[in-house]
């Protein structure tokens, strides 16, 4: 099927993107290269949020208000953009060696947020999803590349990539200021700045390379000897208890698993070489299990996952992984109890709820179908309550309500299905379609009921201002 979780969204970047609704399509593996590909993965997001939370809190930012977005790209970069969106490229995640190093990157990015160095765009960016925002940013960068103004670097690399660097890049003084803020957050959170220093040193020397060969992070966050010296000095002046502080072991375990998972997914052949069968550590077996699944060996993968589950029976992500292998292998009814178990162990994960709900819908077992659809609806609604970011959840909900309508012959469920499709279209930026679907939903729902009101909101806010849509509508903003 698709990468990490069947939930990769491809933003098709168009030249007039800033004026047009964004088109989002489910990314297939062959699509990578056409635009940014986003990875949704409950485990990695959970780790990043847990690692970042004390840093956000130290900065006076509610951790819940930050959306962390993982971009599948070998490019080494991270940045923040409007709306408290923090983007991490898999290339950067894979380059960090420890949770402290990654915490250093997060602290620096949070320094940009605290200093107000957000990448700002037009009004429409303000309410767009994080995924859509990155699409817009890259579109602006591509537009800048097609002109030639302001580009510092030429060379062999694609103009768009270099333009992206210029567009996302900050000045050296701004960088130093973000470092200083970041270091104060790390101090407050009790995390040593050692990791920040280590990561900067890792990137040192990159600036000697021609611009097109540099690690992108160095381009967008110019690194200087002064900056490194300032972090070194801060570390040297820290009290020993802070200087030598080590994050709890669980973060090291999560970090190792993140790296194992990313390599197993993104480069399974390399993962199978790097994590040998002789290595019985949890990350090694996890990486191999994922790599085996990704290379078409589900049974070998499940055997390894069963071993991991036996060793750590309270770990939700081993059940989730096993369920995914089974699901993608067509064993839906075997996957369902594993999704249920993962959900029971981590009830606050919107992604796990969505996967569980989806699996319940895909079952071919006709016995107990009504109860299964009801359970799917419950899971999908809860997923949406926990996080309203995934258009796909609305599509599954539309399917669930549609099937409930078929089973019960109650037309209200058919109207609810239209409402869910309207939400999906709205989340994807398909405004005209969303408005029409919302109008259809309103006809079948009790006036002034909660979903009727929500459908009305969509209809009123997204109706085309006239001429743009298929039919004229005077309700536009
Ligand atoms: Zn920076």
XYZ file of N, CA, C and O in Angstrom, residues 280-287 289 301-313 315 318:
96
model
N 20.034 -8.718 18.531
C 18.728 -9.048 19.119
C 18.129 -7.867 19.886
O 17.139 -8.031 20.593
N 18.712 -6.680 19.736
C 18.142 -5.516 20.426
C 16.756 -5.203 19.858
O 16.419 -5.607 18.728
N 15.975 -4.487 20.632
C 14.621 -4.150 20.184
C 14.646 -3.303 18.901
O 13.946 -3.633 17.934
N 15.460 -2.227 18.822
C 15.446 -1.454 17.571
C 15.841 -2.295 16.355
O 15.265 -2.129 15.274
N 16.805 -3.183 16.534
C 17.254 -3.999 15.397
C 16.131 -4.920 14.913
O 15.856 -5.021 13.708
N 15.478 -5.573 15.859
C 14.390 -6.482 15.451
C 13.218 -5.691 14.857
O 12.554 -6.141 13.924
N 13.000 -4.502 15.411
C 11.901 -3.654 14.906
C 12.205 -3.200 13.471
O 11.345 -3.289 12.589
N 13.424 -2.734 13.274
C 13.813 -2.296 11.925
C 13.680 -3.441 10.932
O 13.175 -3.262 9.817
N 11.763 -6.130 11.205
C 10.345 -6.469 11.021
C 9.706 -5.536 10.001
O 8.967 -5.971 9.110
N 7.963 -10.882 9.053
C 7.782 -9.649 9.806
C 6.956 -9.905 11.065
O 7.314 -9.486 12.172
N 5.838 -10.621 10.885
C 4.942 -10.881 12.024
C 5.639 -11.741 13.081
O 5.461 -11.527 14.287
N 6.486 -12.682 12.634
C 7.202 -13.519 13.608
C 8.069 -12.646 14.513
O 8.104 -12.833 15.735
N 8.763 -11.674 13.916
C 9.591 -10.773 14.723
C 8.731 -9.902 15.638
O 9.056 -9.681 16.808
N 7.611 -9.415 15.100
C 6.735 -8.554 15.901
C 6.132 -9.332 17.069
O 5.974 -8.786 18.168
N 5.811 -10.603 16.829
C 5.276 -11.414 17.934
C 6.301 -11.527 19.065
O 5.940 -11.490 20.251
N 7.576 -11.650 18.691
C 8.631 -11.692 19.699
C 8.703 -10.386 20.476
O 8.864 -10.385 21.704
N 8.566 -9.277 19.760
C 8.620 -7.963 20.423
C 7.418 -7.768 21.341
O 7.541 -7.232 22.450
N 6.242 -8.236 20.887
C 5.034 -8.112 21.709
C 5.179 -8.965 22.980
O 4.824 -8.520 24.078
N 5.760 -10.146 22.817
C 5.947 -11.017 23.992
C 6.876 -10.339 24.995
O 6.678 -10.437 26.211
N 7.863 -9.626 24.469
C 8.828 -8.964 25.359
C 8.248 -7.699 25.994
O 8.536 -7.377 27.128
N 7.420 -6.975 25.218
C 6.837 -5.724 25.724
C 5.339 -5.716 25.435
O 4.859 -5.045 24.537
N 4.591 -6.480 26.248
C 3.161 -6.644 25.946
C 2.332 -5.376 26.145
O 1.165 -5.355 25.765
N 3.242 -2.362 24.875
C 3.674 -1.354 23.906
C 2.646 -1.264 22.779
O 2.496 -2.186 21.976
N 3.840 -1.879 18.827
C 4.116 -3.203 18.265
C 2.812 -3.842 17.771
O 2.782 -4.487 16.721
